[in-house]
mmCIF file of C-alpha atoms in Angstrom:
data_model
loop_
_atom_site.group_PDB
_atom_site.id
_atom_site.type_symbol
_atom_site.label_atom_id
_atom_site.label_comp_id
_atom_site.label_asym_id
_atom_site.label_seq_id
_atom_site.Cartn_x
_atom_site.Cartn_y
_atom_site.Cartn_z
ATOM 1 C CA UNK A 1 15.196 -70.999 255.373
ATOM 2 C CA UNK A 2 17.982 -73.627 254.605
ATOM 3 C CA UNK A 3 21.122 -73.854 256.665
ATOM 4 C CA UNK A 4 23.237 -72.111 253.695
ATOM 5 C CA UNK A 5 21.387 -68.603 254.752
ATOM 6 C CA UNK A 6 21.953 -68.110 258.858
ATOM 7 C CA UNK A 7 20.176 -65.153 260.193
ATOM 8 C CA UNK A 8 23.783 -63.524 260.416
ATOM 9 C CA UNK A 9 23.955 -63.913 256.872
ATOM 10 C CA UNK A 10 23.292 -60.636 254.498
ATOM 11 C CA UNK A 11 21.587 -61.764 251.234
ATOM 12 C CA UNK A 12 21.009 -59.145 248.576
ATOM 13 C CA UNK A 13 17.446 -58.463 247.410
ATOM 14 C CA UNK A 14 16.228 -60.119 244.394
ATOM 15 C CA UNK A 15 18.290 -63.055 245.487
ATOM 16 C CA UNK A 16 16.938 -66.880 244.802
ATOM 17 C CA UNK A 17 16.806 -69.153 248.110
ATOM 18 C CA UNK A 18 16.240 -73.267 248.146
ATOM 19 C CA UNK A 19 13.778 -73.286 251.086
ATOM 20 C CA UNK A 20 12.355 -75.765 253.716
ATOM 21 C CA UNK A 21 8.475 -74.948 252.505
ATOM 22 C CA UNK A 22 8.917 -73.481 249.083
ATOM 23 C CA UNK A 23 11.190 -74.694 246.364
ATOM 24 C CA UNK A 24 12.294 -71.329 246.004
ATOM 25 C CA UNK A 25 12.121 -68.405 248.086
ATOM 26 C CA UNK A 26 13.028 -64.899 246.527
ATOM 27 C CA UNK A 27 14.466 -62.461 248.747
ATOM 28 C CA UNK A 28 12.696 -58.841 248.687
ATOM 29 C CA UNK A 29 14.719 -57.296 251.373
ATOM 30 C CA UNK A 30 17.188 -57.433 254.731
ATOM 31 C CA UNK A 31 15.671 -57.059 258.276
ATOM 32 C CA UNK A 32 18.408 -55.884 260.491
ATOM 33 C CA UNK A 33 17.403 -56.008 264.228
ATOM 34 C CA UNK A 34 14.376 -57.786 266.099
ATOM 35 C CA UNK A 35 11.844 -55.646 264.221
ATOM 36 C CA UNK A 36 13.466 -54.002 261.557
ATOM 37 C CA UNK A 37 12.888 -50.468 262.874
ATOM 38 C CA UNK A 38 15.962 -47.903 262.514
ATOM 39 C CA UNK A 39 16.629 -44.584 263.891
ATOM 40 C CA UNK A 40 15.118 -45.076 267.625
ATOM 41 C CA UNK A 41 18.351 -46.262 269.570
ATOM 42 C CA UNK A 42 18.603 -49.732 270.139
ATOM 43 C CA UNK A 43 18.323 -50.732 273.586
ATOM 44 C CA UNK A 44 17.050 -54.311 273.026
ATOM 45 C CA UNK A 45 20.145 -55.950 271.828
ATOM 46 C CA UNK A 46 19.187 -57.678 268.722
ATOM 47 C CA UNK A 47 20.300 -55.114 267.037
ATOM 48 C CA UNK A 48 23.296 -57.319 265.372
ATOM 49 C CA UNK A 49 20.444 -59.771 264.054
ATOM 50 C CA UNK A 50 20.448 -59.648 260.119
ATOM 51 C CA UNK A 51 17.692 -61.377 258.388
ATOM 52 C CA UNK A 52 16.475 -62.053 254.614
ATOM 53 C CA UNK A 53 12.674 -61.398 254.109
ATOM 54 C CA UNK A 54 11.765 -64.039 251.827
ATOM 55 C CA UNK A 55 8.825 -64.550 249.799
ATOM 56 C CA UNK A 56 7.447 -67.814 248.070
ATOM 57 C CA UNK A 57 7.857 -68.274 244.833
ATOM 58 C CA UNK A 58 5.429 -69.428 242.536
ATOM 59 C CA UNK A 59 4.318 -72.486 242.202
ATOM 60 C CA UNK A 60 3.823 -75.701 239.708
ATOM 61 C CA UNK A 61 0.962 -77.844 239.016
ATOM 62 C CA UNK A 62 -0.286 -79.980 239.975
ATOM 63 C CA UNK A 63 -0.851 -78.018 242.786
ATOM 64 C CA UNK A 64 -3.009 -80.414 244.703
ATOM 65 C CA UNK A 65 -6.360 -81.115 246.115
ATOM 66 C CA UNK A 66 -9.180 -78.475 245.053
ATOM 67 C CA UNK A 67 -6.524 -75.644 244.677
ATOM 68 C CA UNK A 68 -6.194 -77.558 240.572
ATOM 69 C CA UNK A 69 -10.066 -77.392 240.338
ATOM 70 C CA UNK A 70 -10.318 -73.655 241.806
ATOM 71 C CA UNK A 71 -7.697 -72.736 239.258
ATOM 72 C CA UNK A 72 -8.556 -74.406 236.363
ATOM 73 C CA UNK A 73 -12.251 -72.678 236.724
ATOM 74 C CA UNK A 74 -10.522 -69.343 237.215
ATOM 75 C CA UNK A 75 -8.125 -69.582 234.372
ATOM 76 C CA UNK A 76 -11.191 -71.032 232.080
ATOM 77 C CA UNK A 77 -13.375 -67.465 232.783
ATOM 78 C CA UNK A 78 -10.585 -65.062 232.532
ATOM 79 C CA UNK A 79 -10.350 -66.583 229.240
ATOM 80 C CA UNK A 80 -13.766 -65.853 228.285
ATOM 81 C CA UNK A 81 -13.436 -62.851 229.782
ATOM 82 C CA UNK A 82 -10.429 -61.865 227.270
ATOM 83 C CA UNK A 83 -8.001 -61.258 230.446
ATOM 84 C CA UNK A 84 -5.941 -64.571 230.681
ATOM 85 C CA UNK A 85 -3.164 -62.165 232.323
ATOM 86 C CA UNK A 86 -5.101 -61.041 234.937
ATOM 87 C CA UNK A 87 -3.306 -63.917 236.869
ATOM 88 C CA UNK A 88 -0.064 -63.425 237.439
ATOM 89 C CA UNK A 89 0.978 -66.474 239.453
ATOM 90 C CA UNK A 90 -0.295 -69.435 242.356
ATOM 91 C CA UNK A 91 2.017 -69.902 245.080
ATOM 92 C CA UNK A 92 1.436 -72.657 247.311
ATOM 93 C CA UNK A 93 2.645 -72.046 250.853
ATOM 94 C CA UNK A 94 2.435 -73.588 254.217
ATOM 95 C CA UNK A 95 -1.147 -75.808 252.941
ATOM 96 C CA UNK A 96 -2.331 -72.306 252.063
ATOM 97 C CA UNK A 97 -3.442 -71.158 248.004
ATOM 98 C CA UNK A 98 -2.320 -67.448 247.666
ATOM 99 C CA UNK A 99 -3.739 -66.002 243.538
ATOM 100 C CA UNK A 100 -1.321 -63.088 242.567
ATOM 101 C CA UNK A 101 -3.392 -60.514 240.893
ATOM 102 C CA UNK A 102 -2.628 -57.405 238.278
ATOM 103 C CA UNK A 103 -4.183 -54.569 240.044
ATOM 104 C CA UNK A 104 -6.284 -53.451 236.980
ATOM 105 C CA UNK A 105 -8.265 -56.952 237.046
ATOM 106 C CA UNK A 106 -8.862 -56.801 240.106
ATOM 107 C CA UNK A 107 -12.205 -55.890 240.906
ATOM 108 C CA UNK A 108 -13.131 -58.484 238.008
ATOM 109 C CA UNK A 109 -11.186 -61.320 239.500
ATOM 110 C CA UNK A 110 -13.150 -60.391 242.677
ATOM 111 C CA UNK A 111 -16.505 -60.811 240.742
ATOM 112 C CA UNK A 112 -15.427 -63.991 239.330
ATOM 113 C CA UNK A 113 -14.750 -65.802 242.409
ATOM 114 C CA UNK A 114 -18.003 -64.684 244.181
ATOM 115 C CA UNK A 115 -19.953 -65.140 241.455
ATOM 116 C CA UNK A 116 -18.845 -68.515 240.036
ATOM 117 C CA UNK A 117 -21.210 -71.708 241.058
ATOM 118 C CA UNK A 118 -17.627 -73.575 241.169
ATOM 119 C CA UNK A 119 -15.970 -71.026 243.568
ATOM 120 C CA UNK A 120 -18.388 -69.004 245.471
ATOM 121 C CA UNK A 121 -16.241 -67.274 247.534
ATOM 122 C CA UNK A 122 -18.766 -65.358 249.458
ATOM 123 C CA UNK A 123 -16.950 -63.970 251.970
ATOM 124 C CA UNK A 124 -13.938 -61.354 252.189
ATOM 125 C CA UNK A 125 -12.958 -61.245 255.631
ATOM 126 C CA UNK A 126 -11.074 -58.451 254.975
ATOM 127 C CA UNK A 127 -7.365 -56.776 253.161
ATOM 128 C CA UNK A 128 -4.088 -56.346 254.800
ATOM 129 C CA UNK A 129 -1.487 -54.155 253.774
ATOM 130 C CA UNK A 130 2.241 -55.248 253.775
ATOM 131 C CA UNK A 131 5.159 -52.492 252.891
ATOM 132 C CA UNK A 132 8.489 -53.686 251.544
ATOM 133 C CA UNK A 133 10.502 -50.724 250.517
ATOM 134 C CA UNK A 134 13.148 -52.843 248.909
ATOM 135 C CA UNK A 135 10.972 -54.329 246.518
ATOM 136 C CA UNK A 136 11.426 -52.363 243.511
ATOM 137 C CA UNK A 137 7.546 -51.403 241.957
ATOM 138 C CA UNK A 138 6.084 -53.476 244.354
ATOM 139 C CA UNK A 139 6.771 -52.164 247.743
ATOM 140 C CA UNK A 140 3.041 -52.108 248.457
ATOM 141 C CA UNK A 141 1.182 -54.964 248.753
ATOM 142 C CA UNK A 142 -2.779 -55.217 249.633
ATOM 143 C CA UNK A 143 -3.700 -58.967 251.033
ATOM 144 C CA UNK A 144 -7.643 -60.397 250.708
ATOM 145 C CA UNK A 145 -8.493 -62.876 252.398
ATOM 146 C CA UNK A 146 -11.937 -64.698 251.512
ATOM 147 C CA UNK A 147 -14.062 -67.366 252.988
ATOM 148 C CA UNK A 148 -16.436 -70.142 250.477
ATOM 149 C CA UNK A 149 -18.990 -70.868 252.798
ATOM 150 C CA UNK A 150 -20.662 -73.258 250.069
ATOM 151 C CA UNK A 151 -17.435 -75.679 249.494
ATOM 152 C CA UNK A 152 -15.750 -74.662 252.936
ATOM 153 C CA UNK A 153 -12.884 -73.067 251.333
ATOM 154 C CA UNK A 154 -10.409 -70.336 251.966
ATOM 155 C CA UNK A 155 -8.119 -68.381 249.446
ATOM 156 C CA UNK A 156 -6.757 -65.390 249.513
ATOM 157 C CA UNK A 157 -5.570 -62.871 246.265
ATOM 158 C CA UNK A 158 -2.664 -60.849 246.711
ATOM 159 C CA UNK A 159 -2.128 -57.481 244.701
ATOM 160 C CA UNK A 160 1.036 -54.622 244.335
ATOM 161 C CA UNK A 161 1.402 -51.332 243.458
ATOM 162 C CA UNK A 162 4.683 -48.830 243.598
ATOM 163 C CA UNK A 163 5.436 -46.388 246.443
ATOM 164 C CA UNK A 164 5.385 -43.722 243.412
ATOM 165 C CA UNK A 165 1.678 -44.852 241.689
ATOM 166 C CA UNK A 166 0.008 -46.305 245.809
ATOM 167 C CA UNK A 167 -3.272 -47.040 243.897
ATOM 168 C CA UNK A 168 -5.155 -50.241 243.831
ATOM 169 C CA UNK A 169 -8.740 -50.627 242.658
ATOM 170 C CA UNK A 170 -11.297 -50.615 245.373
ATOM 171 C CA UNK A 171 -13.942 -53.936 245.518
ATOM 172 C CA UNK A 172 -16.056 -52.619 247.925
ATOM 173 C CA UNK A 173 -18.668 -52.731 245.474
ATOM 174 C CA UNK A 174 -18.079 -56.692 244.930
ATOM 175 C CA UNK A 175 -17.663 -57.037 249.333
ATOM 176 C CA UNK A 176 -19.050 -54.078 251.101
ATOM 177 C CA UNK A 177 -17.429 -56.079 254.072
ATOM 178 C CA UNK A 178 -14.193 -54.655 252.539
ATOM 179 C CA UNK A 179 -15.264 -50.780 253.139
ATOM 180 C CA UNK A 180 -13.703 -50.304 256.809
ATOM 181 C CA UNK A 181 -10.933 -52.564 256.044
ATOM 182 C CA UNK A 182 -9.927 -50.792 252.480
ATOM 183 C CA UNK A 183 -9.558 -47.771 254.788
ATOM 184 C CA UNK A 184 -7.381 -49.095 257.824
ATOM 185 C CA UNK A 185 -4.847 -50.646 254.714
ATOM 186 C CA UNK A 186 -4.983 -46.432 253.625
ATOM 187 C CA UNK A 187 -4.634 -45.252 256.951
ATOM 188 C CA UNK A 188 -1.754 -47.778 257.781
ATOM 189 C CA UNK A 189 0.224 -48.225 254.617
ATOM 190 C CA UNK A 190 -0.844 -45.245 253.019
ATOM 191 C CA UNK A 191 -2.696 -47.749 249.621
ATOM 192 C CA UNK A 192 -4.955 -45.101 247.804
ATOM 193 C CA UNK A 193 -7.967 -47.494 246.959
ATOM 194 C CA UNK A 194 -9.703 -46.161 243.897
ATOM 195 C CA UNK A 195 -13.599 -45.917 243.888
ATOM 196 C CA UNK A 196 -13.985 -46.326 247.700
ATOM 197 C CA UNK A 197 -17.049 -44.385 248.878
ATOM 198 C CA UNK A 198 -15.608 -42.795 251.662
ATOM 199 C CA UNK A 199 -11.719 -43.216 251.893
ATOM 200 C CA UNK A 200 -11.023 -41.364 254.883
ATOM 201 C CA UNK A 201 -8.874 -42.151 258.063
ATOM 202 C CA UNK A 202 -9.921 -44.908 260.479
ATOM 203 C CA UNK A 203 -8.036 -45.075 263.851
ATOM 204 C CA UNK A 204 -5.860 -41.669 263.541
ATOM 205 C CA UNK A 205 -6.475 -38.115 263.322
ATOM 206 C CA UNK A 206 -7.529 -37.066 260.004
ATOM 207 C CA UNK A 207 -4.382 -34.425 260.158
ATOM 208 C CA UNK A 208 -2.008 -36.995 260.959
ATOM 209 C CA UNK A 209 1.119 -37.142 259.162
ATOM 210 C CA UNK A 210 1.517 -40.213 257.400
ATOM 211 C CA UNK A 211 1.118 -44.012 257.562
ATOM 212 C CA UNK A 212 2.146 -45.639 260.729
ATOM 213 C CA UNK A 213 2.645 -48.845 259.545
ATOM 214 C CA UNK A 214 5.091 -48.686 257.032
ATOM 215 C CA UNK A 215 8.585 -49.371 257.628
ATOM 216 C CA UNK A 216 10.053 -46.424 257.002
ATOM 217 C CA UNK A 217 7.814 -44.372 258.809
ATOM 218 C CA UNK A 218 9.670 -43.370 262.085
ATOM 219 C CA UNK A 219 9.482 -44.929 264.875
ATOM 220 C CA UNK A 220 8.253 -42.087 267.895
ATOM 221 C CA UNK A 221 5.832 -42.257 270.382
ATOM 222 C CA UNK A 222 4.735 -39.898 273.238
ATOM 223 C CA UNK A 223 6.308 -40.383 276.634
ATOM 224 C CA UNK A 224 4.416 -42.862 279.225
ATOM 225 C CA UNK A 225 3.862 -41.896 282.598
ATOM 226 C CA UNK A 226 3.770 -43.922 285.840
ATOM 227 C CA UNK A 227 3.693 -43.401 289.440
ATOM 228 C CA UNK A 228 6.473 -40.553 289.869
ATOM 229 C CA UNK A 229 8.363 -41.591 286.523
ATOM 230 C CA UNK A 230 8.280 -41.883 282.790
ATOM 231 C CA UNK A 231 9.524 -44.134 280.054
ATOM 232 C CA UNK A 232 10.783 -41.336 276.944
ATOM 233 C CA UNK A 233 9.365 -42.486 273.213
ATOM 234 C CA UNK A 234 11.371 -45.092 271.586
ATOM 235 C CA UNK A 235 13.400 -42.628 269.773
ATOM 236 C CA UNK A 236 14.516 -40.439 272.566
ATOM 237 C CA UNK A 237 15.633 -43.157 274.348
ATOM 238 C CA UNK A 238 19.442 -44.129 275.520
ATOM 239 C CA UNK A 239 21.160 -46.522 273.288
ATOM 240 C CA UNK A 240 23.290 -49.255 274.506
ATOM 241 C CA UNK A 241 25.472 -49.664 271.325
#
């Protein structure tokens, strides 16, 4: 983050940001407080803190190192394939390649880079969900990450979807390693993976009410009991304000 943009400092989504790893950073949101959370009382006094989230722009070749090559080969079969806009952007962040995907191309993108002799990525280790409700049709984003064990290579292919249409293709069927994963992200972020086998809930109830994770899912809890006392959940608790 550059020195022009404190954490003090509101900055308006959709804003452009000169950063120290990216040449431009693009602001999605405003954190206020250590974690973002509202609603529960704050009683940790951070609750002044207001940050930007930022996310990496995209980048420019040459990109460097194999990232050209694994690009290049990509690009060259989506062409064949008749879906050149499958790719939406490369960003380049922190050493690490990140391919920005349209949802609909998804499951062939996934095909291409296991299949490929060139790229061969075996491997997906698994999909994260990320939630940015300020983010206007894109507040849901589902993260892969995968592993070529042939050229010792890692990537990973990032893909959005609005709160209002939460459905992404499912590639379980191009890395069944993706199946329990696929339905943690649905559990957690509430991502509707289409063509799953079984998308059911993984680590709550099956009657609970919505996804944990997200960040405007309220922040509760049960109360925690200790030798003759309790500590009340987070949102019944006294605020210091």
């Amino acid at each position: 983050m550059s020195e022009e943009h404190s954490n003090n400092e509101a900055v308006e989504p959709g804003a452009e940001i000169v950063g120290a790893d990216t040449e431009i950073d693009h602001a999605v949101g405003v954190r206020h407080g250590m974690f973002g959370a509202s609603g529960s009382g704050d009683t940790s006094g951070y609750g002044g803190l207001v940050a930007p989230i930022l996310l990496p722009r995209a980048a420019h070749r040459p990109y460097g190192g194999w990232y050209d090559d694994a690009a290049d080969v990509l690009e060259e079969r989506l062409a064949e394939a008749g879906i050149e806009s499958a790719l939406i952007g490369v960003v380049i962040d922190h050493g690490e390649l990140t391919l920005h995907v349209r949802r609909d191309h998804l499951v062939a993108v996934a095909q291409l880079l296991r299949d490929d002799e060139r790229l061969r990525f075996e491997l997906c280790s698994g999909v994260s969900g990320v939630h940015f409700p300020d983010d206007p049709d894109h507040e849901l984003h589902a993260v892969y990450h995968l592993l070529s064990m042939t050229h010792n290579r890692r990537i990973r292919v990032e893909v959005t979807c609005p709160d209002r249409d939460p459905h992404i293709p499912s590639i379980v069927g191009v890395y069944p390693t993706n199946d329990w994963h696929e339905r943690e992200t649905w559990d957690m972020f509430g991502i509707v993976f289409d063509g799953h086998p079984a998308l059911a809930r993984i680590l709550m109830p099956d009657d609970w009410p919505g996804h944990p994770q997200r960040k405007d899912y309220p922040l509760g809890g049960i109360p925690v009991e200790y030798k003759g006392g309790s500590v009340p959940p987070p949102d019944q608790r006294r605020s210091y304000n």
